[in-house]
Short mmCIF file of C-alpha atoms in Angstrom, two decimals:
data_model
loop_
_atom_site.label_atom_id
_atom_site.label_comp_id
_atom_site.label_asym_id
_atom_site.label_seq_id
_atom_site.Cartn_x
_atom_site.Cartn_y
_atom_site.Cartn_z
CA MET A 1446 0.00 0.00 0.00
CA ALA A 1447 2.77 2.45 0.92
CA THR A 1448 4.66 1.72 -2.29
CA ALA A 1449 1.55 2.44 -4.35
CA VAL A 1450 1.16 5.83 -2.65
CA ILE A 1451 4.84 6.59 -3.25
CA ALA A 1452 4.54 5.54 -6.90
CA VAL A 1453 1.49 7.78 -7.42
CA ALA A 1454 3.23 10.70 -5.70
CA LEU A 1455 6.34 10.19 -7.82
CA ALA A 1456 4.25 10.04 -11.01
CA ALA A 1457 2.48 13.28 -10.03
CA VAL A 1458 5.79 15.05 -9.37
CA CYS A 1459 7.18 13.87 -12.72
CA TRP A 1460 4.03 15.02 -14.53
CA LEU A 1461 4.16 18.46 -12.91
CA GLY A 1462 7.87 18.77 -13.74
CA TYR A 1463 7.24 17.82 -17.35
CA ASN A 1464 4.46 20.40 -17.71
CA ALA A 1465 6.65 23.11 -16.18
CA ALA A 1466 9.51 22.25 -18.55
CA CYS A 1467 7.19 22.35 -21.58
CA ALA A 1468 5.81 25.75 -20.55
CA ASN A 1469 9.35 27.07 -20.11
CA LEU A 1470 10.34 25.83 -23.58
CA ARG A 1471 7.29 27.52 -25.15
CA GLU A 1472 8.19 30.82 -23.45
CA GLN A 1473 11.80 30.55 -24.64
CA GLY A 1474 10.54 29.81 -28.15
CA ALA A 1475 8.34 32.90 -28.08
CA ALA A 1476 11.30 35.06 -27.01
CA SER A 1477 13.45 33.60 -29.80
CA ILE A 1478 10.77 34.28 -32.41
CA ARG A 1479 10.35 37.87 -31.19
CA ASN A 1480 14.12 38.42 -31.45
CA ALA A 1481 14.18 36.91 -34.96
CA ILE A 1482 11.34 39.20 -36.06
CA LEU A 1483 13.08 42.30 -34.69
CA ASP A 1484 16.41 41.27 -36.24
CA SER A 1485 14.71 40.76 -39.63
CA ALA A 1486 12.96 44.13 -39.31
CA MET A 1487 16.30 45.85 -38.60
CA GLN A 1488 17.88 44.08 -41.56
CA CYS A 1489 14.99 45.22 -43.76
CA CYS A 1490 15.42 48.79 -42.52
CA ALA A 1491 19.15 48.69 -43.28
CA ILE A 1492 18.57 47.36 -46.80
CA GLU A 1493 15.38 49.14 -47.84
CA GLY A 1494 15.65 52.31 -45.76
CA SER A 1495 12.49 51.75 -43.71
CA TYR A 1496 10.95 49.24 -41.36
CA PRO A 1497 8.51 46.82 -43.00
CA ALA A 1498 4.82 47.62 -42.77
CA SER A 1499 3.86 43.98 -42.24
CA LEU A 1500 5.14 40.72 -40.88
CA GLN A 1501 4.25 39.11 -44.20
CA HIS A 1502 6.91 41.21 -45.94
CA LEU A 1503 9.56 39.75 -43.64
CA GLU A 1504 8.30 36.23 -44.26
CA ASP A 1505 8.22 36.71 -48.03
CA SER A 1506 11.42 38.69 -48.60
CA TYR A 1507 13.75 37.88 -45.71
CA GLY A 1508 13.20 34.16 -45.11
CA LEU A 1509 11.55 34.57 -41.73
CA ALA A 1510 9.64 31.40 -40.82
CA ILE A 1511 7.11 31.41 -37.98
CA ASN A 1512 4.96 28.50 -36.83
CA HIS A 1513 1.64 30.34 -36.62
CA ASP A 1514 -0.04 27.20 -35.28
CA GLU A 1515 2.15 27.32 -32.16
CA TYR A 1516 2.48 31.08 -31.60
CA ILE A 1517 0.27 34.16 -31.83
CA VAL A 1518 2.24 37.08 -33.24
CA THR A 1519 1.16 40.71 -33.05
CA TYR A 1520 3.18 43.00 -35.32
CA GLU A 1521 2.37 46.71 -35.22
CA ALA A 1522 4.25 49.14 -37.43
CA PHE A 1523 3.77 52.76 -36.35
CA ALA A 1524 5.90 54.55 -38.95
CA ASP A 1525 8.59 53.76 -41.51
CA ASN A 1526 11.33 55.13 -39.26
CA VAL A 1527 10.16 53.60 -35.96
CA ALA A 1528 10.89 49.99 -34.99
CA PRO A 1529 7.71 47.88 -34.92
CA SER A 1530 6.07 46.64 -31.75
CA VAL A 1531 6.21 42.84 -31.63
CA VAL A 1532 4.45 40.54 -29.16
CA VAL A 1533 4.74 36.75 -29.41
CA VAL A 1534 2.62 34.49 -27.22
CA PRO A 1535 2.55 30.69 -27.21
CA ARG A 1536 -0.86 29.18 -27.93
#
């Protein structure tokens, strides 16, 4: 009986640890995607002379690849000479 309780407790701890690790990886992925978007936007500004008006332009012209099934990306361009606001959230 005591070993069954210990086994269940150990399984619960492992499950909670796994879920925490997965959440941490998703957050790190979101930060990496945000950095890649901002780097691509800066590269676009250096080459074309202005920040891109849309995320689609970066995906089409600069090879940026985003898994839109895994992440929600908000890209807001205020002006051609102002860096865009980028928010990336895991789904």
